[in-house]
Amino acid sequence: MRFVSALVLGFFILVPYLLFSQGTGYLPENIVSNWSLNVGTNPVLNAVFYLFNHVGLKHLLGNLFIVLVFALLLEAVLNWKHVLAIFFSSGLIAGISFSLLNPFTFLAGASAAGAGVMAAALALRPKLALVLLLLSPLVIQFIIFPFSDYATNAQKHFLTTNQEKLASQYSQLVKENNLPQALVVKEKLDVVSKTKQIVVRGETRQEETPTDFWVHAWGALLGVLYLGLFKRKELESGRKEFEDIGRILLRK
């Protein structure tokens, strides 16, 4: 079966997030905090968990797109086990190194591991990878991010409408002294209000969370280093492809 790595990585990036976000598109604050990588908070387990922990829907979908696209390309050259090895070794080592040097910073997301996969694909199949590298930001910026904004705004509108409707029902039932039914409506109102709070907080957290250049650079470097250690023959083939690109550019 081809493209096993993309299926495996796509499953573990997407499915746990969807389950723990409970359909909101955003993880509750305590889960984001507990799964983030920091030397003071369970660094052994979180060195793996942080790779599948994302601060928001844009963060999730952007990383998912990069990982899937370049994992598919990389697996056309390497065995799927090597693709997974590159993903996890890049993410783990880059994340732990970053966390040790920045002990007061919490790290979340698959981007460092994705950078390792992307750099490895670029080193082995530079012609196609360069095209994908140029197209990916456009797809993310003009398709994925607008879709994420639309989905979030639609959900906030739906939750706000339900919240207002239930609040009105609750007030009316209290006035009518129908307390048993009022309590039922109040429970529903609390659930909707809590869900809306998770979405609003998640959207704010996503916009406020900075991106660090160095952890991505380390992830990319580790992806290429893996090839130098274990896949030198394929790396040499990629180098020749780079030389072909150089010759084409020099002719122009």
CSV table of C-alpha atoms in Angstrom, one decimal, residues 66-226:
chain,number,residue,atom,x,y,z
A,66,ILE,CA,2.1,20.9,4.6
A,67,VAL,CA,2.6,17.5,6.2
A,68,LEU,CA,0.3,15.6,3.8
A,69,VAL,CA,1.6,17.3,0.7
A,70,PHE,CA,5.3,16.7,1.4
A,71,ALA,CA,4.8,13.3,3.0
A,72,LEU,CA,3.1,12.2,-0.2
A,73,LEU,CA,6.1,13.5,-2.2
A,74,LEU,CA,8.7,12.0,0.1
A,75,GLU,CA,7.1,8.6,0.2
A,76,ALA,CA,7.4,8.5,-3.6
A,77,VAL,CA,11.1,8.3,-3.0
A,78,LEU,CA,11.5,6.7,0.4
A,79,ASN,CA,9.8,3.8,2.3
A,80,TRP,CA,7.0,5.0,4.5
A,81,LYS,CA,8.9,4.0,7.7
A,82,HIS,CA,11.6,6.6,6.8
A,83,VAL,CA,9.0,9.3,6.3
A,84,LEU,CA,7.6,8.7,9.7
A,85,ALA,CA,11.1,8.5,11.2
A,86,ILE,CA,11.9,11.9,9.6
A,87,PHE,CA,8.7,13.4,11.0
A,88,PHE,CA,9.2,12.2,14.5
A,89,SER,CA,12.9,12.6,14.8
A,90,SER,CA,12.7,16.2,13.4
A,91,GLY,CA,9.7,17.1,15.7
A,92,LEU,CA,11.1,15.5,18.8
A,93,ILE,CA,14.7,16.7,18.6
A,94,ALA,CA,13.8,20.2,17.5
A,95,GLY,CA,11.0,20.5,20.1
A,96,ILE,CA,13.1,19.3,23.0
A,97,SER,CA,16.1,21.5,22.0
A,98,PHE,CA,13.8,24.5,21.7
A,99,SER,CA,12.2,23.8,25.0
A,100,LEU,CA,15.5,23.4,26.8
A,101,LEU,CA,16.7,26.8,25.4
A,102,ASN,CA,13.4,28.4,26.0
A,103,PRO,CA,12.2,27.0,29.4
A,104,PHE,CA,9.4,29.5,29.8
A,105,THR,CA,7.8,28.9,26.4
A,106,PHE,CA,5.1,26.4,25.6
A,107,LEU,CA,5.4,24.7,22.2
A,108,ALA,CA,2.5,23.2,20.2
A,109,GLY,CA,2.0,21.9,16.7
A,110,ALA,CA,3.4,19.7,14.0
A,111,SER,CA,5.2,22.5,12.1
A,112,ALA,CA,8.8,21.6,13.2
A,113,ALA,CA,8.2,18.0,12.2
A,114,GLY,CA,6.5,19.2,9.0
A,115,ALA,CA,9.5,21.3,8.3
A,116,GLY,CA,11.7,18.2,8.5
A,117,VAL,CA,9.5,16.4,6.0
A,118,MET,CA,9.4,19.4,3.7
A,119,ALA,CA,13.2,19.9,3.8
A,120,ALA,CA,13.8,16.2,3.2
A,121,ALA,CA,11.4,16.2,0.2
A,122,LEU,CA,13.1,19.3,-1.1
A,123,ALA,CA,16.5,17.6,-0.8
A,124,LEU,CA,15.4,14.5,-2.7
A,125,ARG,CA,13.0,15.9,-5.3
A,126,PRO,CA,13.9,19.6,-5.6
A,127,LYS,CA,12.2,20.3,-8.9
A,128,LEU,CA,8.7,19.2,-7.8
A,129,ALA,CA,9.2,20.2,-4.2
A,130,LEU,CA,10.2,23.8,-5.2
A,131,VAL,CA,6.9,24.1,-7.1
A,132,LEU,CA,4.9,22.8,-4.1
A,133,LEU,CA,6.9,25.1,-1.8
A,134,LEU,CA,5.9,28.1,-3.9
A,135,LEU,CA,2.2,27.0,-4.2
A,136,SER,CA,1.7,25.9,-0.6
A,137,PRO,CA,1.6,29.4,1.0
A,138,LEU,CA,-0.9,30.5,-1.7
A,139,VAL,CA,-3.2,27.6,-1.0
A,140,ILE,CA,-2.9,28.1,2.8
A,141,GLN,CA,-3.4,31.9,2.6
A,142,PHE,CA,-6.2,32.1,0.0
A,143,ILE,CA,-8.1,28.8,0.5
A,144,ILE,CA,-7.4,27.2,3.9
A,145,PHE,CA,-7.4,30.3,6.0
A,146,PRO,CA,-10.5,31.8,4.5
A,147,PHE,CA,-12.3,28.4,4.9
A,148,SER,CA,-11.2,28.4,8.5
A,149,ASP,CA,-12.5,31.9,9.1
A,150,TYR,CA,-15.8,31.1,7.4
A,151,ALA,CA,-16.3,27.9,9.5
A,152,THR,CA,-15.5,29.8,12.7
A,153,ASN,CA,-17.8,32.7,12.0
A,154,ALA,CA,-20.6,30.4,11.0
A,155,GLN,CA,-20.2,28.4,14.2
A,156,LYS,CA,-20.1,31.6,16.3
A,157,HIS,CA,-23.3,32.9,14.6
A,158,PHE,CA,-25.0,29.5,15.2
A,159,LEU,CA,-24.0,29.4,18.8
A,160,THR,CA,-25.0,33.1,19.5
A,161,THR,CA,-28.4,32.5,17.9
A,162,ASN,CA,-29.0,29.4,20.1
A,163,GLN,CA,-27.7,31.2,23.2
A,164,GLU,CA,-30.1,34.1,22.7
A,165,LYS,CA,-33.0,31.7,22.0
A,166,LEU,CA,-32.3,29.6,25.1
A,167,ALA,CA,-31.8,32.6,27.3
A,168,SER,CA,-35.2,33.9,26.2
A,169,GLN,CA,-36.8,30.6,26.9
A,170,TYR,CA,-35.2,30.4,30.3
A,171,SER,CA,-36.4,33.8,31.3
A,172,GLN,CA,-39.9,33.1,30.1
A,173,LEU,CA,-40.1,29.8,32.0
A,174,VAL,CA,-38.8,31.4,35.2
A,175,LYS,CA,-41.5,34.1,34.9
A,176,GLU,CA,-44.1,31.3,34.5
A,177,ASN,CA,-42.6,29.6,37.6
A,178,ASN,CA,-42.0,26.4,35.5
A,179,LEU,CA,-38.8,25.6,37.4
A,180,PRO,CA,-38.3,21.9,36.3
A,181,GLN,CA,-38.4,22.9,32.6
A,182,ALA,CA,-36.4,26.1,33.3
A,183,LEU,CA,-33.6,23.9,34.8
A,184,VAL,CA,-33.5,21.7,31.6
A,185,VAL,CA,-33.2,24.8,29.4
A,186,LYS,CA,-30.6,26.3,31.8
A,187,GLU,CA,-28.4,23.2,31.3
A,188,LYS,CA,-28.7,23.5,27.5
A,189,LEU,CA,-27.8,27.2,27.8
A,190,ASP,CA,-24.8,26.5,29.9
A,191,VAL,CA,-23.5,23.9,27.3
A,192,VAL,CA,-24.0,26.4,24.4
A,193,SER,CA,-22.4,29.2,26.4
A,194,LYS,CA,-19.4,27.1,27.3
A,195,THR,CA,-19.0,25.9,23.7
A,196,LYS,CA,-19.1,29.5,22.4
A,197,GLN,CA,-16.5,30.5,25.0
A,198,ILE,CA,-14.2,27.7,23.8
A,199,VAL,CA,-14.5,28.9,20.2
A,200,VAL,CA,-14.0,32.6,21.0
A,201,ARG,CA,-11.1,31.9,23.3
A,202,GLY,CA,-9.6,29.5,20.7
A,203,GLU,CA,-9.8,32.1,18.0
A,204,THR,CA,-8.2,34.7,20.2
A,205,ARG,CA,-5.4,32.3,21.3
A,206,GLN,CA,-4.7,31.4,17.7
A,207,GLU,CA,-4.2,35.1,16.7
A,208,GLU,CA,-2.1,35.8,19.8
A,209,THR,CA,0.3,32.8,19.6
A,210,PRO,CA,3.6,33.7,17.9
A,211,THR,CA,5.5,31.6,15.4
A,212,ASP,CA,9.1,30.8,16.1
A,213,PHE,CA,11.6,30.7,13.2
A,214,TRP,CA,14.3,28.7,14.9
A,215,VAL,CA,12.3,25.6,15.8
A,216,HIS,CA,11.2,25.4,12.2
A,217,ALA,CA,14.8,25.8,11.0
A,218,TRP,CA,16.0,23.1,13.4
A,219,GLY,CA,13.2,20.8,12.2
A,220,ALA,CA,14.2,21.4,8.5
A,221,LEU,CA,17.9,20.8,9.3
A,222,LEU,CA,17.2,17.6,11.1
A,223,GLY,CA,15.2,16.3,8.2
A,224,VAL,CA,18.2,16.8,5.9
A,225,LEU,CA,20.5,15.4,8.5
A,226,TYR,CA,18.5,12.2,8.6
